[in-house]
Amino acid sequence: MKALPWLKWTVLAWVSVIAVCSMPARAEQPSVDDYTRNKALGDVAISPSGKRLAVTLFGKNGMRRLGVMDLDPLGQPRIVGAFDDADVVSVQWVTDDRLVFEAFQRGAEIKDGGAGTFVVDHDGTDQRQLIAWRRATGDIPGTAIASRVLPYGWFLHSVVGDGSDDVFVLRRVRDSIGDFKEVQMARMNTRTRELRNLSAGLPDYTSSVHFDTASEPRMAIANRAGRTKVFWRAAPGSAWAEIADLDGLKEDFEPWHVDADGTVLIQTRVGDTLALHKFDPASKKVDPQPVLQVKGFDLDSSPEVDMRTRRLVGLHFRTDRRTSYWFDEGLARIQKGVDAALPAGRSNRLYCGECETSRFIVVRSSSDRQPGEYYLYDRKNQALQVIGAERPWIDEKTQGRRSFHRFEARDGLTVPIYVTHPVGYALDKPLPAVVLVHGGPFVRGGDLGWDAWAQFFASRGYRVLQPEFRGSTGFGFSHFKAGWKEWGHGMLNDMADAVQWAAKQGLVDPVRVCITGASYGGYAALMSTISQPGVYRCAASFVGVTDLTLMRSVTWSDMPQEPEIRVSVGGRRS
C-alpha cells in the first residue's frame, strides 16, 4: 500500500532535520513506510445481533472501502461499498441488515458524486445516496421528478435504532454573526428517503439535541452571546421548557444519557474536573455525588447502550489510557476474562450490539507498543479468535515503551507529560530528545496508546516528550483556563520546562533537543526558537499557524465553514 504523500514527505523531511542531533543507527530499524502506510484494517462496527462486522479496508488504489464479515462462522470481508476517488468513513449499522456510511474525497475540492452519505445492505445490494455533499443536487435528469437526495448542508445525525430502516438527519442555520440560529431535524427512511420533520418547536439558537433511549428528542442546548441555555421536553410532543441558563465559559453541562422514563445523566463539573452526575429536570438540580469520577482527569466518556433493551450497560473513557467501566455484571466478567487472556498492559475495548445477550463480542486490543489487534470473543465457548491487526507489519519488540508523568512548571502549575522511551537504551541514559507538540491547542493531546509520530522518532533513538501544556483539555478546568491568552508565553514555557524536567530526571541530553508539531504545534515549534533561546537545536513546523491576526480576521476560505454539532441518540453520539 502507498503511504499518505504528505505524511511520508513530512517524516522524510524530519529525517534530514534531526540529523543535527544524529544518533547511531539501531539494528533492524523499522522503515519510514512502516509508520506512514495505510492501516490494513481500519474502523469496525458490530451489527446489533453480533453476527456481522463492518470494517474499513484499503484497496489497491489507496482508497478506504467498506467490507462486511460474517462472524458465525468467522469469514473473509466482502466489499459492499467503494469509490475510485473517495474514502469510506463513519460506518454505522441501521439494522442487522443495513448500514449507513459517509464518503469523503481528499483535498479541499469536492467533485460531483464524490462525497456524501450513503446506505447499503450487508450483501452490497440496495445502495443509495441520502445526502450529497454539493451546494445543490438538482432534479433527476430527463424527468420532472425532484431528487430526494438531500443537498449540501444536511448531515447524518445518527441511526434511530428501533429496528426500522430510519436515520436522523439535520441541517443547521446560522445568523449573520455566526451563531447557530436553528437546527432543522428530520427522521429519514433510508429506502424511500421520505422525511418526517422533528424540529418543530425547537428553541432558537439550538446547537445540539439529545434523544432518549426511545429515540425521542428530550434535551436541547442553545448557545447565544456567551450563554448556554438548557431546555427539557417532559414528554414526546410537549413544549420545550428552559431548565438552566449558564455561563458558557465557566460552566459545563453536557447531556450524556437520557432514559425513556426521564432519568438524566450529564457530564458536568462539581469542583475542577468533569464527572458523571445525575440531573433532575423537575428540580433543575445536579446531584453533587458523582456516578463516576476519575481523580486528576476529566471524565470525557461515551455510553454503551444495549441495542435491543436500550439499557445503559457501561461506558468507555480515558485517563492516561483508554478503559471501560461496566454497570452490567456479565459484561464486567467478560472484560476481566479478556484482560486476563491477552498480554498484560493492553487496553481491551469490547464492541457489542445487543450487549447483554449476543453470542459474539469484538475486542480491540492495543497498548503503547501494539497499534491494535482485533479478536472475536465467543460468549458460548468463552474463547478468543483472531480477526486481524491494524498494522501487522509492526513488531511490538521494536516499539518504545511509553510512560505518564506530571511535573511542576516554573509558576507551580502541574503539567502532565507522556514520554516515549526508545528500545535498547537504559532509562538512566540521557538521550537526544524531540518535543512533540499537539495541535489545537485547546484539545486533549493523547494518551499511552501507540503513537506513530512518537514511535517513529523513538525508533531512531530519540526520547520523545509530549507535554499536555496549559490550555490542554482533559485535566480539569484550572489547567484549561491557565492556557487562555498564553499561546506564545505560558504554553511555550511549559514545553521548555518539560525539557528541563526530563534533563533533571536523566532522560534527555539538554543540549540535543528538537521541537516539532502541526497546526498550533507548528506555531509552537517556530515561536519557541524565538521565545526560548538556547533550549532547542532545531525546529520543524508542519502546517503551522504563522499569522495569528489573519487566522481570526480572515473572511474568506477555500474550505466550508461548517463546524460539527454534537448530537446523540439514546446515549450514542455522532
Coordinates of C-alpha atoms in Angstrom, one line a residue:
M1 CA 0.0 0.0 0.0
K2 CA 1.2 3.5 -0.7
A3 CA 2.0 5.9 2.1
L4 CA -0.1 9.1 2.5
P5 CA 2.1 11.5 0.5
W6 CA 2.0 14.5 2.9
L7 CA 2.8 12.3 5.9
K8 CA 5.6 10.4 4.3
W9 CA 7.1 13.7 2.9
T10 CA 6.9 15.3 6.4
V11 CA 8.6 12.3 8.0
L12 CA 11.3 12.2 5.4
A13 CA 11.9 15.9 5.9
W14 CA 12.3 15.2 9.6
V15 CA 14.9 12.5 8.9
S16 CA 17.0 15.3 7.4
V17 CA 16.3 18.0 10.0
I18 CA 17.0 15.9 13.1
A19 CA 20.4 14.9 11.7
V20 CA 21.5 17.9 13.7
C21 CA 21.2 15.6 16.7
S22 CA 22.3 12.5 14.9
M23 CA 22.2 9.1 16.7
P24 CA 23.9 5.9 15.7
A25 CA 21.6 3.6 13.6
R26 CA 20.0 0.7 15.5
A27 CA 19.8 -2.9 14.2
E28 CA 16.6 -3.9 12.5
Q29 CA 15.2 -0.4 12.5
P30 CA 11.6 -0.1 11.3
S31 CA 11.3 1.7 8.0
V32 CA 9.6 5.1 7.4
D33 CA 7.0 3.3 5.4
D34 CA 6.0 1.2 8.5
Y35 CA 4.8 4.4 10.2
T36 CA 3.2 6.1 7.2
R37 CA 1.4 3.4 5.2
N38 CA -2.4 2.9 5.4
K39 CA -3.7 0.6 8.1
A40 CA -4.6 -2.9 6.8
L41 CA -7.7 -2.9 9.0
G42 CA -9.5 0.3 9.9
D43 CA -12.6 1.1 11.8
V44 CA -15.0 -1.6 12.9
A45 CA -18.7 -1.7 13.8
I46 CA -20.6 -4.8 15.0
S47 CA -24.2 -5.4 13.9
P48 CA -27.0 -5.3 16.6
S49 CA -27.2 -9.1 16.7
G50 CA -23.4 -9.5 16.8
K51 CA -23.5 -11.8 13.7
R52 CA -21.7 -9.4 11.3
L53 CA -18.9 -7.0 11.5
A54 CA -18.4 -3.9 9.3
V55 CA -14.8 -3.0 8.6
T56 CA -12.9 -0.4 6.5
L57 CA -10.1 -1.7 4.3
F58 CA -7.8 -0.1 1.8
G59 CA -7.9 -1.1 -1.8
K60 CA -5.1 -1.1 -4.4
N61 CA -6.0 2.5 -5.3
G62 CA -5.3 3.6 -1.8
M63 CA -8.9 4.4 -1.0
R64 CA -10.7 3.1 2.1
R65 CA -13.5 0.6 1.3
L66 CA -16.4 -0.8 3.3
G67 CA -16.4 -4.5 3.9
V68 CA -18.7 -6.8 5.9
M69 CA -17.6 -10.0 7.6
D70 CA -19.8 -12.8 8.9
L71 CA -18.9 -13.8 12.5
D72 CA -20.8 -17.1 12.7
P73 CA -18.6 -18.6 11.4
L74 CA -15.8 -16.1 11.0
G75 CA -15.4 -15.3 7.3
Q76 CA -13.5 -13.1 5.0
P77 CA -14.7 -9.5 4.3
R78 CA -16.8 -8.9 1.2
I79 CA -16.6 -5.4 -0.2
V80 CA -20.1 -3.7 -0.2
G81 CA -19.1 0.0 -0.7
A82 CA -16.2 1.5 -2.6
F83 CA -15.3 4.6 -4.7
D84 CA -12.5 5.4 -7.1
D85 CA -11.8 8.8 -5.6
A86 CA -13.2 8.8 -2.0
D87 CA -12.7 7.1 1.3
V88 CA -15.5 5.3 3.2
V89 CA -15.7 6.6 6.8
S90 CA -18.1 6.7 9.8
V91 CA -19.8 3.4 9.4
Q92 CA -22.9 2.5 11.5
W93 CA -25.5 -0.3 11.4
V94 CA -29.0 0.9 10.8
T95 CA -30.4 -2.6 11.4
D96 CA -28.8 -6.0 11.3
D97 CA -29.1 -6.0 7.5
R98 CA -28.4 -2.3 6.6
L99 CA -25.5 0.1 7.0
V100 CA -25.1 3.8 6.7
F101 CA -21.7 5.4 5.9
E102 CA -20.1 8.6 4.7
A103 CA -17.6 9.0 1.9
F104 CA -15.1 11.9 1.6
Q105 CA -12.8 13.0 -1.1
R106 CA -9.3 14.0 -0.1
G107 CA -8.4 17.7 -0.5
A108 CA -10.4 20.9 -0.4
E109 CA -12.5 20.4 -3.6
I110 CA -15.4 18.1 -3.6
K111 CA -16.4 16.9 -7.1
D112 CA -19.9 15.7 -8.2
G113 CA -20.8 12.4 -6.7
G114 CA -17.6 12.1 -4.8
A115 CA -18.8 12.6 -1.3
G116 CA -21.9 12.3 0.8
T117 CA -23.9 9.9 2.9
F118 CA -24.9 6.5 1.6
V119 CA -26.7 3.4 2.7
V120 CA -26.3 -0.2 1.6
D121 CA -27.5 -3.7 2.7
H122 CA -25.0 -6.1 4.2
D123 CA -24.8 -8.1 0.9
G124 CA -24.0 -5.0 -1.2
T125 CA -27.5 -4.5 -2.6
D126 CA -29.8 -1.5 -2.5
Q127 CA -27.1 1.1 -2.2
R128 CA -28.3 4.6 -2.5
Q129 CA -27.3 8.1 -1.6
L130 CA -29.0 10.0 1.2
I131 CA -27.1 13.3 1.2
A132 CA -24.9 14.9 -1.5
W133 CA -22.0 17.0 -0.4
R134 CA -22.6 19.6 -3.0
R135 CA -24.2 23.0 -2.8
A136 CA -27.1 21.8 -5.0
T137 CA -28.1 18.4 -6.3
G138 CA -30.6 19.4 -9.0
D139 CA -33.5 17.3 -10.3
I140 CA -33.3 13.9 -11.8
P141 CA -32.1 14.4 -15.4
G142 CA -34.7 13.9 -18.2
T143 CA -37.7 13.9 -15.8
A144 CA -39.9 16.3 -13.9
I145 CA -39.1 14.3 -10.7
A146 CA -37.3 16.2 -7.9
S147 CA -34.4 14.3 -6.4
R148 CA -34.9 13.1 -2.8
V149 CA -31.2 13.2 -2.2
L150 CA -30.7 15.9 0.4
P151 CA -28.3 18.8 -0.7
Y152 CA -25.2 20.0 0.9
G153 CA -25.9 21.5 4.4
W154 CA -27.7 18.4 5.7
F155 CA -25.7 15.9 7.7
L156 CA -26.2 12.4 9.2
H157 CA -27.2 12.7 12.9
S158 CA -27.2 9.0 13.8
V159 CA -29.3 5.9 13.4
V160 CA -32.7 5.6 15.1
G161 CA -32.0 2.1 16.5
D162 CA -35.6 1.0 16.9
G163 CA -35.5 -1.8 14.3
S164 CA -36.6 0.4 11.4
D165 CA -34.5 1.4 8.4
D166 CA -34.6 5.1 9.5
V167 CA -31.8 7.5 10.4
F168 CA -31.9 11.0 11.8
V169 CA -30.5 13.9 9.7
L170 CA -30.0 17.6 10.5
R171 CA -29.3 20.9 8.9
R172 CA -28.0 23.9 10.8
V173 CA -28.7 27.6 10.1
R174 CA -26.5 30.4 11.4
D175 CA -27.2 34.1 11.9
S176 CA -25.2 37.0 10.5
I177 CA -22.6 36.9 13.3
G178 CA -22.0 33.1 13.1
D179 CA -24.1 31.8 16.0
F180 CA -26.3 28.8 15.4
K181 CA -29.8 30.2 14.8
E182 CA -31.7 27.0 14.5
V183 CA -31.4 23.3 13.8
Q184 CA -33.6 21.5 11.3
M185 CA -34.0 17.9 12.2
A186 CA -35.8 15.0 10.4
R187 CA -36.3 11.3 10.5
M188 CA -35.4 9.8 7.1
N189 CA -36.4 6.4 5.7
T190 CA -33.3 5.1 4.1
R191 CA -35.2 3.0 1.5
T192 CA -37.7 5.6 0.3
R193 CA -35.8 8.7 1.5
E194 CA -39.1 10.1 2.9
L195 CA -38.6 12.7 5.7
R196 CA -40.6 13.4 8.9
N197 CA -39.9 16.8 10.5
L198 CA -38.7 16.7 14.1
S199 CA -37.6 20.3 14.6
A200 CA -41.0 21.9 15.2
G201 CA -40.8 24.0 18.4
L202 CA -37.0 23.6 19.0
P203 CA -35.7 26.7 20.8
D204 CA -33.9 29.4 18.8
Y205 CA -30.1 29.1 18.7
T206 CA -30.1 25.4 19.4
S207 CA -26.6 23.9 18.8
S208 CA -27.2 20.3 20.0
V209 CA -30.0 17.9 20.6
H210 CA -30.1 14.8 22.8
F211 CA -32.5 12.0 22.3
D212 CA -33.7 9.5 24.9
T213 CA -33.5 5.7 24.6
A214 CA -36.9 5.6 22.9
S215 CA -35.4 7.9 20.1
E216 CA -37.4 10.9 21.2
P217 CA -35.8 14.4 21.4
R218 CA -35.7 15.3 25.1
M219 CA -32.9 17.9 25.7
A220 CA -31.7 20.8 23.7
I221 CA -28.7 23.1 24.2
A222 CA -28.8 26.7 22.8
N223 CA -25.8 29.0 22.7
R224 CA -26.0 32.7 22.3
A225 CA -23.8 35.7 23.4
G226 CA -21.6 33.5 25.7
R227 CA -24.6 32.0 27.5
T228 CA -25.6 28.3 27.4
K229 CA -29.3 27.5 27.9
V230 CA -30.6 24.0 28.5
F231 CA -34.1 23.0 27.5
W232 CA -36.1 19.9 28.5
R233 CA -39.2 18.3 27.0
A234 CA -41.0 16.3 29.6
A235 CA -42.8 14.0 27.2
P236 CA -43.0 13.5 23.4
G237 CA -44.9 16.3 21.8
S238 CA -44.8 18.6 24.8
A239 CA -43.3 22.1 24.8
W240 CA -39.6 22.8 25.5
A241 CA -39.0 24.3 28.9
E242 CA -35.8 26.2 29.9
I243 CA -34.2 24.5 32.9
A244 CA -30.8 26.1 33.0
D245 CA -29.0 29.3 32.0
L246 CA -25.2 29.0 32.3
D247 CA -22.0 31.0 31.6
G248 CA -20.7 29.2 28.6
L249 CA -17.1 29.9 29.5
K250 CA -17.2 28.8 33.1
E251 CA -19.9 26.1 33.4
D252 CA -20.2 22.7 31.8
F253 CA -23.5 20.9 31.1
E254 CA -23.4 18.1 28.6
P255 CA -26.4 15.8 28.3
W256 CA -24.9 12.3 28.3
H257 CA -27.7 9.7 28.6
V258 CA -31.5 10.0 28.9
D259 CA -33.7 7.0 29.6
A260 CA -37.2 6.9 28.3
D261 CA -38.5 7.4 31.9
G262 CA -36.7 10.7 32.1
T263 CA -33.7 9.7 34.1
V264 CA -30.9 12.0 33.1
L265 CA -27.1 11.7 33.4
I266 CA -24.9 14.7 32.5
Q267 CA -21.2 15.4 32.3
T268 CA -20.5 18.5 34.4
R269 CA -18.1 19.9 37.0
V270 CA -18.7 19.8 40.7
G271 CA -15.2 21.0 41.5
D272 CA -12.4 21.2 38.9
T273 CA -12.8 18.1 36.8
L274 CA -15.7 16.8 34.6
A275 CA -17.6 13.9 36.2
L276 CA -20.8 12.0 35.5
H277 CA -23.7 13.2 37.6
K278 CA -27.4 12.6 37.9
F279 CA -29.6 15.6 37.0
D280 CA -33.3 16.1 37.9
P281 CA -35.1 18.2 35.3
A282 CA -38.0 18.8 37.6
S283 CA -36.0 20.4 40.4
K284 CA -33.3 21.6 38.0
K285 CA -30.6 20.3 40.4
V286 CA -27.4 18.3 39.9
D287 CA -26.7 15.5 42.4
P288 CA -23.4 16.6 43.9
Q289 CA -22.4 12.9 44.4
P290 CA -20.9 11.7 41.1
V291 CA -22.0 8.5 39.5
L292 CA -18.4 8.1 38.2
Q293 CA -15.3 10.4 38.7
V294 CA -11.6 9.9 38.0
K295 CA -9.1 11.7 40.1
G296 CA -6.9 14.1 38.1
F297 CA -8.8 13.7 34.8
D298 CA -11.9 15.0 33.1
L299 CA -14.3 12.1 32.6
D300 CA -14.9 12.5 28.8
S301 CA -16.8 9.3 28.2
S302 CA -19.1 7.6 25.7
P303 CA -22.0 5.4 26.9
E304 CA -22.6 1.8 25.8
V305 CA -26.3 1.0 25.4
D306 CA -27.7 -2.4 24.6
M307 CA -29.3 -2.1 21.1
R308 CA -32.2 -4.3 22.0
T309 CA -33.1 -3.5 25.6
R310 CA -31.9 0.2 25.3
R311 CA -30.4 -0.3 28.8
L312 CA -27.2 1.6 29.7
V313 CA -24.7 -1.2 30.3
G314 CA -21.4 0.6 30.6
L315 CA -19.1 3.5 29.4
H316 CA -15.8 4.0 27.7
F317 CA -13.4 6.7 28.7
R318 CA -9.7 7.5 29.1
T319 CA -7.4 8.6 31.8
D320 CA -3.7 8.1 30.9
R321 CA -5.0 5.2 28.8
R322 CA -8.3 4.1 27.3
T323 CA -10.5 1.9 29.6
S324 CA -14.1 0.9 30.2
Y325 CA -16.4 0.7 33.2
W326 CA -19.4 -1.8 33.1
F327 CA -22.6 -1.4 35.0
D328 CA -23.7 -4.8 33.7
E329 CA -22.1 -7.6 35.8
G330 CA -21.9 -10.1 33.0
L331 CA -20.0 -7.7 30.7
A332 CA -17.7 -6.8 33.7
R333 CA -16.9 -10.5 34.0
I334 CA -16.2 -10.8 30.3
Q335 CA -13.9 -7.7 30.4
K336 CA -12.0 -9.2 33.3
G337 CA -11.6 -12.5 31.5
V338 CA -10.5 -10.9 28.2
D339 CA -8.0 -8.7 30.1
A340 CA -6.5 -11.8 31.8
A341 CA -6.3 -13.7 28.5
L342 CA -4.5 -11.0 26.5
P343 CA -1.0 -9.7 27.2
A344 CA -0.6 -7.5 30.3
G345 CA -0.7 -3.8 29.8
R346 CA -3.2 -3.9 27.0
S347 CA -6.3 -1.7 26.7
N348 CA -9.1 -4.1 25.5
R349 CA -12.2 -2.4 24.2
L350 CA -15.4 -4.5 23.8
Y351 CA -17.7 -3.8 20.8
C352 CA -21.2 -5.2 21.3
G353 CA -24.6 -4.7 19.8
E354 CA -27.2 -6.4 21.9
C355 CA -24.6 -6.4 24.6
E356 CA -26.4 -8.3 27.3
T357 CA -27.3 -11.4 25.1
S358 CA -25.4 -11.6 21.8
R359 CA -23.1 -14.5 21.5
F360 CA -20.3 -12.6 19.8
I361 CA -18.3 -9.6 21.0
V362 CA -15.5 -8.0 19.1
V363 CA -12.4 -6.9 21.1
R364 CA -9.9 -4.3 20.0
S365 CA -6.6 -4.8 21.9
S366 CA -3.9 -2.2 21.9
S367 CA -1.1 -0.8 24.0
D368 CA 1.8 1.7 23.8
R369 CA 3.7 -0.8 21.6
Q370 CA 0.7 -2.5 19.8
P371 CA -1.2 -0.3 17.3
G372 CA -4.3 -2.5 17.5
E373 CA -5.4 -6.1 17.1
Y374 CA -9.0 -7.4 16.8
Y375 CA -10.3 -10.6 18.3
L376 CA -13.7 -12.3 18.3
Y377 CA -14.9 -13.4 21.7
D378 CA -17.4 -16.3 21.7
R379 CA -19.6 -16.0 24.8
K380 CA -20.8 -19.5 24.5
N381 CA -17.4 -21.1 24.4
Q382 CA -15.6 -18.4 26.3
A383 CA -12.9 -18.3 23.7
L384 CA -11.0 -15.7 21.7
Q385 CA -10.3 -16.0 17.9
V386 CA -8.0 -13.6 15.9
I387 CA -9.7 -11.4 13.4
G388 CA -6.8 -9.3 12.2
A389 CA -4.4 -6.5 13.0
E390 CA -4.4 -2.8 12.0
R391 CA -0.7 -2.8 11.3
P392 CA 0.5 -6.4 11.2
W393 CA 3.9 -5.3 9.9
I394 CA 4.7 -3.6 13.2
D395 CA 6.8 -5.8 15.5
E396 CA 6.0 -4.8 19.2
K397 CA 9.6 -5.6 20.2
T398 CA 10.8 -2.7 18.0
Q399 CA 8.4 -0.2 19.6
G400 CA 9.3 2.0 22.6
R401 CA 7.6 1.9 26.0
R402 CA 5.5 5.0 26.9
S403 CA 5.2 6.4 30.4
F404 CA 3.0 9.1 32.0
H405 CA 4.3 11.7 34.5
R406 CA 3.4 15.0 36.0
F407 CA 5.9 17.8 36.6
E408 CA 5.8 21.2 38.1
A409 CA 6.2 24.2 35.8
R410 CA 8.0 27.4 36.7
D411 CA 4.9 29.0 38.1
G412 CA 3.9 25.9 40.1
L413 CA 1.3 24.6 37.7
T414 CA 1.3 20.8 37.4
V415 CA 1.7 19.7 33.8
P416 CA 1.0 16.1 32.6
I417 CA 3.5 14.6 30.1
Y418 CA 3.9 11.4 28.1
V419 CA 7.4 10.1 27.4
T420 CA 8.3 7.5 24.7
H421 CA 11.5 5.6 25.5
P422 CA 13.5 4.0 22.6
V423 CA 14.1 0.3 22.7
G424 CA 17.6 -0.8 23.6
Y425 CA 18.5 2.2 25.8
A426 CA 18.6 2.3 29.6
L427 CA 16.2 4.7 31.3
D428 CA 19.1 6.4 33.1
K429 CA 20.9 7.2 29.9
P430 CA 20.3 10.8 28.7
L431 CA 19.3 10.8 25.1
P432 CA 18.7 13.4 22.4
A433 CA 15.1 14.3 22.5
V434 CA 12.2 15.5 20.4
V435 CA 9.4 17.6 22.0
L436 CA 6.3 16.7 20.0
V437 CA 3.6 19.4 20.5
H438 CA -0.1 18.6 19.9
G439 CA -2.3 20.9 17.8
G440 CA -5.4 22.7 18.9
P441 CA -4.2 24.0 21.3
F442 CA -7.3 23.7 23.4
V443 CA -7.7 19.9 23.0
R444 CA -6.5 16.7 24.7
G445 CA -3.2 15.8 23.2
G446 CA -3.1 12.0 23.6
D447 CA -2.7 9.0 26.0
L448 CA -0.5 6.0 26.4
G449 CA -1.7 4.3 23.3
W450 CA 0.5 3.7 20.2
D451 CA 1.5 6.9 18.5
A452 CA 3.0 6.8 15.0
W453 CA 4.9 10.0 15.3
A454 CA 6.4 9.3 18.7
Q455 CA 7.3 5.8 17.8
F456 CA 9.0 6.9 14.6
F457 CA 11.2 9.3 16.5
A458 CA 11.9 6.7 19.2
S459 CA 12.8 4.1 16.6
R460 CA 15.6 6.5 15.6
G461 CA 17.0 6.6 19.1
Y462 CA 15.2 9.8 20.4
R463 CA 13.4 10.1 23.6
V464 CA 10.1 11.8 22.8
L465 CA 8.4 14.3 25.2
Q466 CA 4.7 15.1 24.7
P467 CA 3.6 17.7 27.3
E468 CA -0.1 18.4 27.9
F469 CA 0.8 22.1 28.3
R470 CA -1.6 24.5 29.9
G471 CA -4.7 25.0 27.8
S472 CA -4.9 21.3 27.0
T473 CA -8.3 19.8 27.9
G474 CA -8.9 16.6 29.9
F475 CA -7.1 17.6 33.1
G476 CA -9.5 19.9 34.8
F477 CA -10.9 23.4 34.2
S478 CA -8.0 25.2 36.0
H479 CA -5.4 23.6 33.7
F480 CA -7.5 24.5 30.7
K481 CA -8.1 28.1 31.8
A482 CA -4.4 28.6 32.6
G483 CA -3.8 28.5 28.8
W484 CA -6.1 31.4 27.9
K485 CA -4.2 34.1 26.1
E486 CA -1.0 32.1 26.6
W487 CA -0.3 30.8 23.1
G488 CA 3.2 32.5 22.9
H489 CA 4.1 32.6 26.5
G490 CA 2.9 30.2 29.2
M491 CA 2.3 27.3 26.8
L492 CA 5.8 27.6 25.4
N493 CA 7.3 27.9 28.9
D494 CA 5.6 24.6 29.8
M495 CA 7.4 22.9 26.8
A496 CA 10.7 24.4 27.8
D497 CA 10.1 23.3 31.5
A498 CA 9.3 19.8 30.2
V499 CA 12.9 19.7 28.7
Q500 CA 14.4 20.9 32.0
W501 CA 12.4 18.3 34.0
A502 CA 13.4 15.5 31.7
A503 CA 17.0 16.6 31.9
K504 CA 16.9 16.5 35.7
Q505 CA 15.4 13.0 35.6
G506 CA 18.4 11.9 33.5
L507 CA 16.2 11.2 30.5
V508 CA 17.4 13.7 27.9
D509 CA 20.6 15.4 26.9
P510 CA 19.5 19.1 27.3
V511 CA 21.9 20.3 24.5
R512 CA 20.4 18.0 21.9
V513 CA 16.7 18.7 21.8
C514 CA 14.4 19.5 18.8
I515 CA 10.8 20.6 18.8
T516 CA 8.1 19.9 16.2
G517 CA 4.4 19.8 15.7
A518 CA 1.5 20.5 13.4
S519 CA -1.1 23.4 13.4
Y520 CA -0.6 25.0 16.9
G521 CA 2.3 22.6 17.4
G522 CA 3.9 24.0 14.2
Y523 CA 3.4 27.6 15.6
A524 CA 5.0 26.5 18.9
A525 CA 8.0 25.0 17.1
L526 CA 8.6 28.2 15.2
M527 CA 7.9 30.6 18.1
S528 CA 9.9 28.6 20.6
T529 CA 13.1 29.3 18.6
I530 CA 12.5 33.0 19.4
S531 CA 11.0 33.0 22.9
Q532 CA 13.1 30.1 24.3
P533 CA 16.6 30.8 23.1
G534 CA 19.1 28.0 23.8
V535 CA 16.5 25.3 24.6
Y536 CA 16.3 23.8 21.1
R537 CA 18.9 23.0 18.5
C538 CA 16.3 22.6 15.7
A539 CA 12.7 23.1 15.0
A540 CA 10.3 21.8 12.3
S541 CA 6.8 23.2 11.6
F542 CA 4.1 21.3 9.8
V543 CA 1.0 23.3 8.6
G544 CA 1.9 25.7 11.5
V545 CA -0.1 28.9 12.2
T546 CA 2.1 31.8 11.2
D547 CA -0.2 34.8 11.4
L548 CA -2.5 34.8 14.4
T549 CA -4.2 38.1 13.4
L550 CA -5.1 36.8 10.0
M551 CA -6.3 33.5 11.4
R552 CA -9.0 35.4 13.3
S553 CA -9.7 38.2 10.9
V554 CA -9.8 36.4 7.5
T555 CA -13.3 36.5 5.9
W556 CA -12.6 34.1 3.0
S557 CA -11.6 30.4 2.9
D558 CA -11.2 27.6 0.4
M559 CA -12.9 25.3 2.9
P560 CA -16.6 25.4 4.0
Q561 CA -17.1 26.9 7.5
E562 CA -19.4 24.3 8.9
P563 CA -18.3 23.1 12.4
E564 CA -19.8 19.8 13.7
I565 CA -22.8 19.7 16.0
R566 CA -22.5 17.3 18.9
V567 CA -25.5 15.0 18.8
S568 CA -26.6 11.8 20.4
V569 CA -29.4 9.3 20.4
G570 CA -30.1 7.1 23.5
G571 CA -26.5 7.6 24.6
R572 CA -24.9 7.0 21.1
R573 CA -23.0 10.0 19.8
S574 CA -22.0 11.1 16.3

